[in-house]
Every structure is written in structure tokens, then in C-alpha cells.
């Protein structure tokens, strides 16, 4: 767990980046699933990043730019309610939350409408994620208007609204050693889950049975949930990029593509592995697999500080384009295939994304029109693939082969660390592991 003092340090750092003003950061609302049932609760990542507080109906407020750069940190949260706690479990309540989460002041959430207009008085700027949630926007603007109505008494209302995400995204992009500790653990649990899937898969099983093995491993080691909907895609289903039905039979001779990672204490892992259902790659499956693996190796070699964000993608594309030409899937030179984007018939997504509290994490990819340069502390995925759908101009033995190999990497002072290296991906490693699996 990340120590509480780190959350208050983040708030102080955020305040130091703000001009004088009030930042308002609400957590996510609970979502009704049906009738009186809710989806499992997941806090808002920005809110959690600044507070470490996991309860719903909470709002963090930071008043910045006071004397000598000091800032005041306020938390609004649910009241203690012993009756409700019998049904729904523990809630901190303002008093205990102030102590435990290191806030200067705490109030019940029911007091937001009373206190926020007061906090906005004589503040030039409101910092919030305007545009994220219409209802919330309307509330914030309501408080600004309320403050404005008191202008006759000589008080000024905020004149500017600044998107706080511009500051927070940049902070979240660089992971601290404490965050990396959690991410390494999430990566290790998820790698173990992929290993387990390889060991458990047999022809004739259903995709959902393999999904169950992944979930078993996530929960068994304390991960709270999958970080995103797991993709367990046998055979042709691997060519559906966001396949989530996970309910088809796994056939002897097919490949199985699994894209699954856990969320641990808010942080995501994101791993894809592709392996043969029967434990042995066919010749053509192996060729495609080795091509994607080579593309991934080239991309990982391009994860270096000072390299542009796009370098891993460009490196993967060159390897894939040459492979598609060698396989007779594309024609011409690498440069013509890249220029015409003919490769997109078989590789239509990009090679990675930032990773962190959100699986597709926040952070700019471009600055002033140019790809951003990689810097130590950034975490991203490297996930090339090849997906061959049946088509007249495609040799039939490639049909329905879908391969993706995805790892999570951390940019280091030199090169990078592969956080998910424990998930097997060499052909020999996978075949060996699967051939020595014990019958259930
Ligand atoms: N699992 C989502 C992704 O790979 O981007
Ligand atoms: Mn990914
Ligand atoms: Mn993925």
C-alpha cells in the first residue's frame, strides 16, 4: 500500500503547480446495475491519486496560493452511520477520515452546497475536470454563480475555470517508486494468471473456463478485480480485437489469445499472450507468432529515454511489414507497404499506451504537434499483433490466426524494465510448460 503521506505530498505538489484558486476533485459515483444492486464500486483515479480514499460520495478540495504557497486540503465524505454500516460496512466519517487521510478539514458531503461557495470567495480560478460529467459541471457553475451573487458585498467570484487534468495527467505519467512497487506486484500476479491459463488449457474446454482460471489467480493473490474486461479468444475470435463473450469451445489445433490483467490497489497490469490450445504450435502458427515476437522485441528495444513515443510503434511496424511481405500477405517493399498502410489489413492498432491507475492511462502523447520523448518513470505497454481474417487475396492457411503479445514496461535511465517478464512468451518456453502440465 502507498503510505498516506505520499497522497498528501501529491496534493501539496499539485497546489504548488496551481495559481491561486480552488481545486475540486470528486470521486466516481456508484452505478446502479439493476433494481437496488450496484456494479462493484471503483473510485475515480484522479481522486484516489490525491487522497488514497476509496469510499464513494467523496470530494477533495484544495485551496492553493495562500500565504507563502501554503495550501489547505479539505475532504468531503459520507457521515458515520451505524445503521447503514450494519448493512453496507464500515465508513470512516469526517472525523476519522481527517486523521487517517491527513486532511486539514473534513465535512460531511451533505455540506458541499453550503461550504463550496464560501471557499470560492475571492478566489480567481476554479480547477476542475470540466466536461467530464455534466451534472457535476452544473453544480460547480452553480457554486460560482452563488458566489457571484454576493459580489455587492465586495467579494469576488472566480473568473476562470482551468482544466485540472492538465496538471494531474502530467503528475500521473511519472510513477514513483511506491507506485512501481504496486505495479510490479500487479504485473507479477497477472503473469502468474497467464502461466496458470497455459497450464490449465485443454482442447474441448470453453473459453470461460480459462477465464475462470485467470480470475482465480487474480483474487487468490489479493487483486481486487480485472483491470479491464478479459479477452479469452480461441481460434477466429482472436481476430475480433475487443472480443469479450468468452463463451466458445476451444478447439484442438487453434490458438488461444488471452488479454487479461488485474487491478491491484488501483493500478492496472495489461498482458496479452497467445498460445496453442493443444500445447504445440503448428508451422504456420509458429511463423506468425515468431514474427509478432520479433516485432515486439524490436519495439521493446526502442523503449529508451529520449526516444519519441512513436519509436516502438515504428520499430514494430517495420518488422511486421517485412514479415507480411515474406508471407505473401503484402506486396512491394517495406517502404511502400508502410506508406500505403497496406499492413493495416493485418495490424490495425497501435503498439501501446500509457499504463497506470487506468489501463489506458492519462498523459499526453504529443506536445506542440511532436511525439513526446520517453523519460524514466513512464510506464507503457508494448503490444504488436497480427490478425488474419479470411479473404480472397490471403493464403488460406493463414486464415483466422490472431496473435498479440503484450508486455508492460518501465522506462529506465537506460533502456527499460519489462514488468511482465514472468509471463512465458518464447515458443520453447510455452510448449515446454504446456507439455508438462499434469492432467486434471
Ligand atoms: N487490454 C486493453 C489493451 O490492451 O489496450
Ligand atoms: Mn494494452
Ligand atoms: Mn491488453
Coordinates of C-alpha atoms and ligand atoms in Angstrom, one line a residue:
X1 CA 0.0 0.0 0.0
X2 CA 1.1 3.5 -0.7
X3 CA 1.7 5.4 2.5
X4 CA -0.8 8.2 3.3
X5 CA 1.9 10.9 3.5
X6 CA 2.5 10.3 -0.3
X7 CA -1.0 11.2 -1.1
X8 CA -0.8 14.5 0.9
X9 CA 2.6 15.2 -0.8
X10 CA 0.9 14.8 -4.2
X11 CA -1.8 17.3 -3.1
X12 CA 0.9 19.7 -2.0
X13 CA 2.8 19.3 -5.2
X14 CA -0.4 19.9 -7.2
X15 CA -1.1 23.1 -5.2
X16 CA 2.5 24.3 -6.0
X17 CA 1.6 23.9 -9.7
X18 CA -1.6 25.8 -9.3
X19 CA -2.1 29.6 -9.4
X20 CA -4.2 30.9 -6.6
X21 CA -7.5 29.1 -6.7
X22 CA -9.7 26.2 -5.6
X23 CA -9.4 22.7 -7.0
X24 CA -12.4 20.5 -6.7
X25 CA -12.0 16.7 -7.4
X26 CA -14.9 14.4 -6.9
X27 CA -14.7 10.6 -6.8
X28 CA -16.8 8.4 -9.1
X29 CA -20.5 7.9 -8.5
X30 CA -21.8 4.5 -7.6
X31 CA -23.5 2.9 -10.7
X32 CA -26.8 1.1 -10.5
X33 CA -26.7 -2.3 -12.1
X34 CA -30.3 -3.2 -11.8
X35 CA -33.0 -2.6 -9.2
X36 CA -31.2 -1.9 -5.9
X37 CA -28.0 -3.6 -7.0
X38 CA -24.8 -1.7 -7.9
X39 CA -21.8 -2.5 -10.0
X40 CA -18.7 -3.2 -7.9
X41 CA -17.6 0.3 -6.8
X42 CA -14.4 1.8 -8.4
X43 CA -13.2 5.2 -7.3
X44 CA -12.2 7.9 -9.7
X45 CA -8.5 7.6 -10.5
X46 CA -7.7 11.3 -10.1
X47 CA -9.5 11.4 -6.8
X48 CA -7.8 8.3 -5.5
X49 CA -4.4 9.5 -6.7
X50 CA -4.8 12.6 -4.5
X51 CA -6.4 11.0 -1.5
X52 CA -6.0 7.2 -1.2
X53 CA -9.6 7.3 0.0
X54 CA -11.8 4.6 -1.5
X55 CA -15.3 5.4 -0.4
X56 CA -18.0 6.8 -2.8
X57 CA -19.7 10.2 -2.4
X58 CA -16.5 12.0 -1.6
X59 CA -14.9 15.2 -2.9
X60 CA -11.4 16.6 -2.4
X61 CA -10.9 20.3 -2.3
X62 CA -7.5 22.0 -2.4
X63 CA -7.3 25.8 -1.7
X64 CA -4.0 26.9 -3.2
X65 CA -1.9 30.0 -3.5
X66 CA -2.4 31.4 0.0
X67 CA 0.4 32.9 2.0
X68 CA 3.8 31.6 1.2
X69 CA 2.5 29.0 -1.1
X70 CA 0.6 27.2 1.6
X71 CA -2.5 25.1 0.7
X72 CA -5.5 23.9 2.6
X73 CA -6.7 20.3 2.0
X74 CA -10.4 19.5 2.6
X75 CA -12.2 16.2 2.2
X76 CA -16.0 15.9 2.0
X77 CA -17.1 12.3 2.8
X78 CA -20.1 10.3 4.0
X79 CA -21.1 10.7 7.6
X80 CA -20.7 7.9 10.0
X81 CA -24.0 6.0 10.0
X82 CA -24.1 3.0 12.3
X83 CA -27.4 1.8 10.9
X84 CA -26.2 1.8 7.3
X85 CA -22.9 0.3 8.4
X86 CA -24.7 -2.8 9.6
X87 CA -25.9 -3.3 6.0
X88 CA -23.1 -1.9 3.9
X89 CA -20.0 -2.0 6.0
X90 CA -17.6 0.5 7.6
X91 CA -17.4 4.1 6.6
X92 CA -14.8 6.5 8.0
X93 CA -16.9 9.5 8.6
X94 CA -15.3 13.0 8.5
X95 CA -13.6 12.9 11.9
X96 CA -11.7 9.6 11.4
X97 CA -11.1 10.4 7.7
X98 CA -9.3 13.7 8.7
X99 CA -6.9 11.8 10.9
X100 CA -6.4 8.8 8.7
X101 CA -6.0 10.5 5.4
X102 CA -4.2 13.6 6.6
X103 CA -6.6 16.4 5.7
X104 CA -6.7 19.8 7.3
X105 CA -10.5 19.9 7.4
X106 CA -13.2 17.3 6.7
X107 CA -17.0 17.8 6.3
X108 CA -20.0 15.6 5.5
X109 CA -20.7 15.5 1.8
X110 CA -24.1 17.0 2.5
X111 CA -22.4 20.3 3.3
X112 CA -20.9 20.8 -0.1
X113 CA -23.5 23.3 -1.3
X114 CA -23.1 25.3 1.9
X115 CA -19.3 25.4 2.1
X116 CA -18.1 25.4 -1.6
X117 CA -19.5 28.9 -2.4
X118 CA -17.7 30.2 0.7
X119 CA -14.4 28.6 -0.3
X120 CA -14.7 30.2 -3.7
X121 CA -14.9 33.7 -2.4
X122 CA -12.1 35.9 -3.6
X123 CA -10.5 33.0 -5.5
X124 CA -9.6 33.9 -9.1
X125 CA -9.8 30.4 -10.5
X126 CA -11.6 27.1 -10.1
X127 CA -9.6 24.0 -11.1
X128 CA -11.8 21.0 -12.1
X129 CA -12.3 18.4 -14.8
X130 CA -14.8 20.5 -16.7
X131 CA -16.6 18.4 -19.3
X132 CA -16.2 15.1 -17.6
X133 CA -19.7 15.0 -16.1
X134 CA -22.4 17.4 -17.0
X135 CA -24.2 17.1 -13.7
X136 CA -21.1 17.9 -11.8
X137 CA -20.2 20.8 -14.1
X138 CA -23.6 22.3 -13.4
X139 CA -23.0 22.0 -9.7
X140 CA -19.7 23.7 -9.9
X141 CA -21.0 26.5 -12.0
X142 CA -23.9 26.8 -9.6
X143 CA -21.4 27.5 -6.8
X144 CA -19.6 30.0 -8.9
X145 CA -22.9 31.8 -9.6
X146 CA -23.8 31.8 -5.9
X147 CA -20.5 33.4 -5.1
X148 CA -21.0 35.9 -7.8
X149 CA -24.4 36.9 -6.4
X150 CA -22.6 38.1 -3.3
X151 CA -20.4 40.5 -5.3
X152 CA -22.3 43.5 -3.9
X153 CA -20.8 42.8 -0.6
X154 CA -17.4 43.3 -2.2
X155 CA -16.4 39.7 -2.7
X156 CA -15.1 38.5 -6.0
X157 CA -16.1 35.2 -7.6
X158 CA -13.8 33.0 -9.7
X159 CA -13.5 34.4 -13.2
X160 CA -11.6 31.4 -14.7
X161 CA -12.1 27.7 -14.9
X162 CA -8.9 25.7 -15.5
X163 CA -8.8 22.0 -16.5
X164 CA -7.1 20.4 -13.6
X165 CA -6.3 17.3 -15.7
X166 CA -3.6 19.2 -17.5
X167 CA -1.7 19.3 -14.2
X168 CA -2.7 15.9 -12.9
X169 CA -2.1 13.9 -16.1
X170 CA 1.5 15.1 -16.1
X171 CA 1.9 14.1 -12.4
X172 CA 0.4 10.7 -13.0
X173 CA 2.5 10.0 -16.1
X174 CA 5.7 9.6 -13.9
X175 CA 5.4 6.8 -11.5
X176 CA 7.0 7.0 -8.0
X177 CA 8.9 4.0 -6.6
X178 CA 5.9 3.3 -4.4
X179 CA 3.6 3.2 -7.4
X180 CA 6.1 1.0 -9.2
X181 CA 6.1 -1.4 -6.3
X182 CA 2.3 -1.9 -6.7
X183 CA 2.6 -2.1 -10.4
X184 CA 5.3 -4.7 -10.2
X185 CA 3.1 -6.8 -8.0
X186 CA 0.1 -6.3 -10.3
X187 CA 2.3 -7.4 -13.1
X188 CA 3.5 -10.5 -11.2
X189 CA 0.0 -11.6 -10.3
X190 CA -1.2 -11.2 -13.8
X191 CA 1.9 -13.0 -15.2
X192 CA 1.1 -15.9 -12.9
X193 CA -2.5 -15.9 -14.2
X194 CA -1.3 -16.2 -17.8
X195 CA 1.0 -19.1 -16.7
X196 CA -1.9 -20.8 -15.0
X197 CA -4.1 -20.4 -18.1
X198 CA -1.4 -22.1 -20.2
X199 CA -1.2 -24.9 -17.7
X200 CA -4.9 -25.4 -17.5
X201 CA -6.0 -25.1 -21.1
X202 CA -7.0 -28.3 -23.0
X203 CA -8.8 -28.8 -26.3
X204 CA -12.6 -29.1 -25.6
X205 CA -12.6 -26.6 -22.8
X206 CA -14.7 -23.5 -23.1
X207 CA -13.1 -20.0 -23.1
X208 CA -15.0 -19.1 -19.9
X209 CA -13.3 -22.0 -18.1
X210 CA -9.9 -20.4 -18.9
X211 CA -11.3 -17.0 -17.9
X212 CA -12.2 -18.5 -14.5
X213 CA -8.6 -19.6 -14.0
X214 CA -7.4 -16.1 -14.6
X215 CA -9.9 -14.7 -12.1
X216 CA -8.9 -17.4 -9.6
X217 CA -5.3 -16.2 -9.8
X218 CA -6.2 -12.5 -9.5
X219 CA -8.3 -12.9 -6.5
X220 CA -6.2 -15.5 -4.8
X221 CA -3.3 -13.1 -4.6
X222 CA -5.4 -10.1 -3.4
X223 CA -6.0 -8.2 -6.7
X224 CA -9.4 -6.6 -6.3
X225 CA -10.6 -7.1 -9.9
X226 CA -9.6 -7.5 -13.5
X227 CA -8.3 -4.1 -14.7
X228 CA -10.5 -4.4 -17.8
X229 CA -12.7 -7.0 -19.4
X230 CA -10.6 -10.1 -20.0
X231 CA -10.4 -11.3 -23.6
X232 CA -10.2 -15.1 -23.9
X233 CA -10.4 -15.7 -27.6
X234 CA -9.9 -19.0 -29.2
X235 CA -9.3 -19.5 -33.0
X236 CA -11.1 -16.9 -35.2
X237 CA -12.3 -15.0 -32.1
X238 CA -8.7 -13.7 -31.7
X239 CA -9.2 -11.6 -34.8
X240 CA -12.0 -9.7 -33.0
X241 CA -9.9 -7.1 -31.2
X242 CA -12.4 -6.4 -28.4
X243 CA -13.8 -9.9 -28.1
X244 CA -15.3 -10.3 -24.6
X245 CA -18.0 -13.0 -25.0
X246 CA -15.5 -15.7 -23.8
X247 CA -18.0 -18.5 -24.4
X248 CA -16.8 -20.6 -27.3
X249 CA -15.3 -24.1 -27.3
X250 CA -11.5 -24.3 -27.6
X251 CA -10.6 -26.5 -30.5
X252 CA -7.6 -28.7 -30.9
X253 CA -5.3 -27.0 -33.4
X254 CA -6.4 -23.5 -32.7
X255 CA -4.5 -20.7 -31.0
X256 CA -5.9 -19.0 -27.8
X257 CA -5.3 -15.3 -27.4
X258 CA -5.7 -14.0 -23.8
X259 CA -5.6 -10.3 -23.0
X260 CA -6.1 -10.0 -19.2
X261 CA -4.5 -8.2 -16.3
X262 CA -5.5 -7.5 -12.8
X263 CA -6.1 -4.3 -10.9
X264 CA -4.2 -4.1 -7.6
X265 CA -4.8 -1.2 -5.2
X266 CA -5.9 0.8 -8.2
X267 CA -3.1 0.0 -10.6
X268 CA -3.5 -2.0 -13.8
X269 CA -1.5 -4.7 -15.4
X270 CA -2.2 -5.4 -19.1
X271 CA -0.8 -8.6 -20.6
X272 CA -1.6 -10.5 -23.8
X273 CA -0.3 -14.0 -24.5
X274 CA -1.2 -16.2 -27.4
X275 CA -0.6 -20.0 -27.2
X276 CA -1.8 -23.2 -28.9
X277 CA -4.8 -24.8 -27.3
X278 CA -3.1 -28.3 -27.6
X279 CA 0.3 -27.1 -26.4
X280 CA 2.1 -27.2 -29.7
X281 CA 2.3 -24.5 -32.4
X282 CA 1.6 -25.6 -36.0
X283 CA 4.2 -24.5 -38.5
X284 CA 2.2 -21.5 -39.8
X285 CA 1.1 -20.5 -36.3
X286 CA 4.7 -20.6 -35.2
X287 CA 5.8 -18.4 -38.2
X288 CA 3.2 -15.8 -37.4
X289 CA 3.9 -16.0 -33.7
X290 CA 7.7 -15.6 -34.2
X291 CA 7.1 -12.6 -36.4
X292 CA 5.0 -10.8 -33.7
X293 CA 7.6 -11.8 -31.1
X294 CA 10.3 -10.2 -33.3
X295 CA 8.2 -7.1 -33.8
X296 CA 7.7 -6.9 -30.0
X297 CA 11.5 -7.3 -29.4
X298 CA 12.2 -4.5 -31.8
X299 CA 9.6 -2.3 -30.2
X300 CA 10.9 -3.0 -26.7
X301 CA 14.5 -2.1 -27.8
X302 CA 13.0 1.3 -28.8
X303 CA 11.7 2.0 -25.3
X304 CA 14.6 4.2 -24.3
X305 CA 14.8 7.5 -22.6
X306 CA 15.0 10.3 -25.2
X307 CA 13.3 8.2 -27.9
X308 CA 9.9 9.5 -29.2
X309 CA 6.7 7.9 -28.1
X310 CA 6.2 6.6 -31.6
X311 CA 9.6 4.8 -31.8
X312 CA 8.4 1.4 -30.5
X313 CA 5.4 1.5 -32.9
X314 CA 7.6 2.4 -35.9
X315 CA 10.1 -0.4 -34.9
X316 CA 7.3 -3.0 -34.7
X317 CA 5.7 -1.8 -38.0
X318 CA 9.0 -2.3 -39.9
X319 CA 9.4 -5.9 -38.7
X320 CA 5.7 -6.7 -39.3
X321 CA 5.7 -5.1 -42.8
X322 CA 8.7 -7.2 -43.8
X323 CA 7.1 -10.3 -42.3
X324 CA 3.8 -9.7 -44.2
X325 CA 5.8 -9.4 -47.4
X326 CA 7.7 -12.6 -46.7
X327 CA 4.4 -14.4 -46.0
X328 CA 3.0 -13.1 -49.3
X329 CA 0.3 -11.2 -47.4
X330 CA 1.6 -7.8 -48.6
X331 CA 3.5 -7.0 -51.7
X332 CA 6.2 -4.5 -52.6
X333 CA 9.0 -3.0 -50.4
X334 CA 8.8 -2.3 -46.7
X335 CA 8.5 1.4 -47.5
X336 CA 5.7 1.0 -50.0
X337 CA 3.8 -1.2 -47.5
X338 CA 4.3 1.3 -44.8
X339 CA 3.4 4.2 -46.9
X340 CA 0.3 2.7 -48.4
X341 CA -0.7 1.3 -44.9
X342 CA -1.4 -2.0 -46.6
X343 CA -0.2 -3.6 -43.3
X344 CA -3.3 -2.3 -41.6
X345 CA -5.3 -5.3 -43.1
X346 CA -3.4 -7.4 -40.6
X347 CA -2.2 -4.9 -37.9
X348 CA -4.7 -2.2 -37.4
X349 CA -4.0 -0.9 -33.8
X350 CA -1.1 1.0 -32.3
X351 CA 1.7 -0.7 -30.4
X352 CA 1.0 0.6 -26.9
X353 CA -0.4 3.1 -24.4
X354 CA 0.4 4.6 -21.1
X355 CA -0.4 2.4 -18.2
X356 CA -1.1 3.2 -14.5
X357 CA -4.2 3.7 -12.5
X358 CA -6.2 3.4 -15.7
X359 CA -5.3 0.7 -18.1
X360 CA -5.2 3.3 -20.9
X361 CA -3.6 5.8 -18.6
X362 CA -3.6 9.5 -18.8
X363 CA -0.8 11.6 -20.2
X364 CA 0.0 13.5 -23.4
X365 CA 1.3 11.5 -26.3
X366 CA 2.2 14.6 -28.3
X367 CA 3.4 18.1 -27.5
X368 CA 3.2 21.0 -29.9
X369 CA 2.5 18.5 -32.6
X370 CA 5.5 16.3 -32.0
X371 CA 5.6 12.9 -30.3
X372 CA 6.7 13.2 -26.7
X373 CA 10.1 11.8 -25.7
X374 CA 10.2 8.8 -23.3
X375 CA 11.5 9.6 -19.9
X376 CA 12.5 7.5 -16.9
X377 CA 9.5 6.7 -14.7
X378 CA 6.9 6.4 -17.6
X379 CA 5.1 3.1 -17.9
X380 CA 3.6 1.8 -21.1
X381 CA 2.5 -1.3 -22.9
X382 CA 4.2 -2.8 -26.0
X383 CA 1.6 -4.9 -27.8
X384 CA 2.1 -5.7 -31.5
X385 CA -0.1 -8.2 -33.2
X386 CA -1.2 -9.9 -36.4
X387 CA -4.8 -10.7 -37.2
X388 CA -5.7 -12.5 -40.4
X389 CA -9.3 -12.7 -41.4
X390 CA -10.4 -14.9 -44.3
X391 CA -10.2 -13.0 -47.6
X392 CA -9.8 -13.9 -51.2
X393 CA -6.3 -12.5 -51.6
X394 CA -5.0 -14.1 -48.4
X395 CA -3.5 -17.7 -48.5
X396 CA -5.9 -19.9 -46.7
X397 CA -3.5 -21.4 -44.2
X398 CA -3.2 -18.0 -42.5
X399 CA -6.9 -17.6 -42.1
X400 CA -8.2 -16.9 -38.6
X401 CA -4.8 -16.7 -37.0
X402 CA -4.8 -14.0 -34.5
X403 CA -1.6 -13.3 -32.4
X404 CA -0.9 -10.5 -30.0
X405 CA 2.0 -10.3 -27.4
X406 CA 1.7 -7.6 -24.9
X407 CA 4.0 -6.6 -22.0
X408 CA 4.2 -3.7 -19.6
X409 CA 7.4 -1.8 -19.5
X410 CA 9.0 0.9 -17.4
X411 CA 11.3 3.5 -19.0
X412 CA 14.6 3.4 -17.0
X413 CA 17.7 5.6 -17.0
X414 CA 19.0 3.4 -19.8
X415 CA 16.6 1.1 -21.7
X416 CA 13.6 -0.3 -20.0
X417 CA 12.4 -2.9 -17.5
X418 CA 9.8 -5.4 -18.6
X419 CA 7.5 -5.6 -15.6
X420 CA 5.6 -8.6 -17.0
X421 CA 8.6 -10.8 -18.0
X422 CA 7.4 -13.7 -15.8
X423 CA 4.6 -14.4 -18.3
X424 CA 6.1 -17.0 -20.7
X425 CA 6.4 -15.9 -24.3
X426 CA 9.2 -17.8 -26.0
X427 CA 7.8 -20.7 -28.2
X428 CA 10.0 -23.3 -26.4
X429 CA 9.0 -21.9 -23.0
X430 CA 5.3 -22.1 -23.8
X431 CA 5.5 -25.5 -25.3
X432 CA 7.6 -26.9 -22.5
X433 CA 5.2 -25.5 -19.9
X434 CA 2.2 -26.9 -21.7
X435 CA 3.6 -30.3 -22.4
X436 CA 4.5 -30.8 -18.8
X437 CA 1.1 -29.8 -17.5
X438 CA -0.5 -32.5 -15.4
X439 CA -3.9 -33.9 -16.3
X440 CA -6.6 -32.5 -14.1
Ligands
LIG1 N1 -6.4 -4.7 -22.8 C1 -6.5 -3.4 -23.4 C2 -5.4 -3.1 -24.2 O1 -4.6 -4.0 -24.5 O2 -5.2 -2.0 -24.6
LIG2 MN1 -2.9 -2.7 -23.8
LIG3 MN1 -4.3 -5.7 -23.3

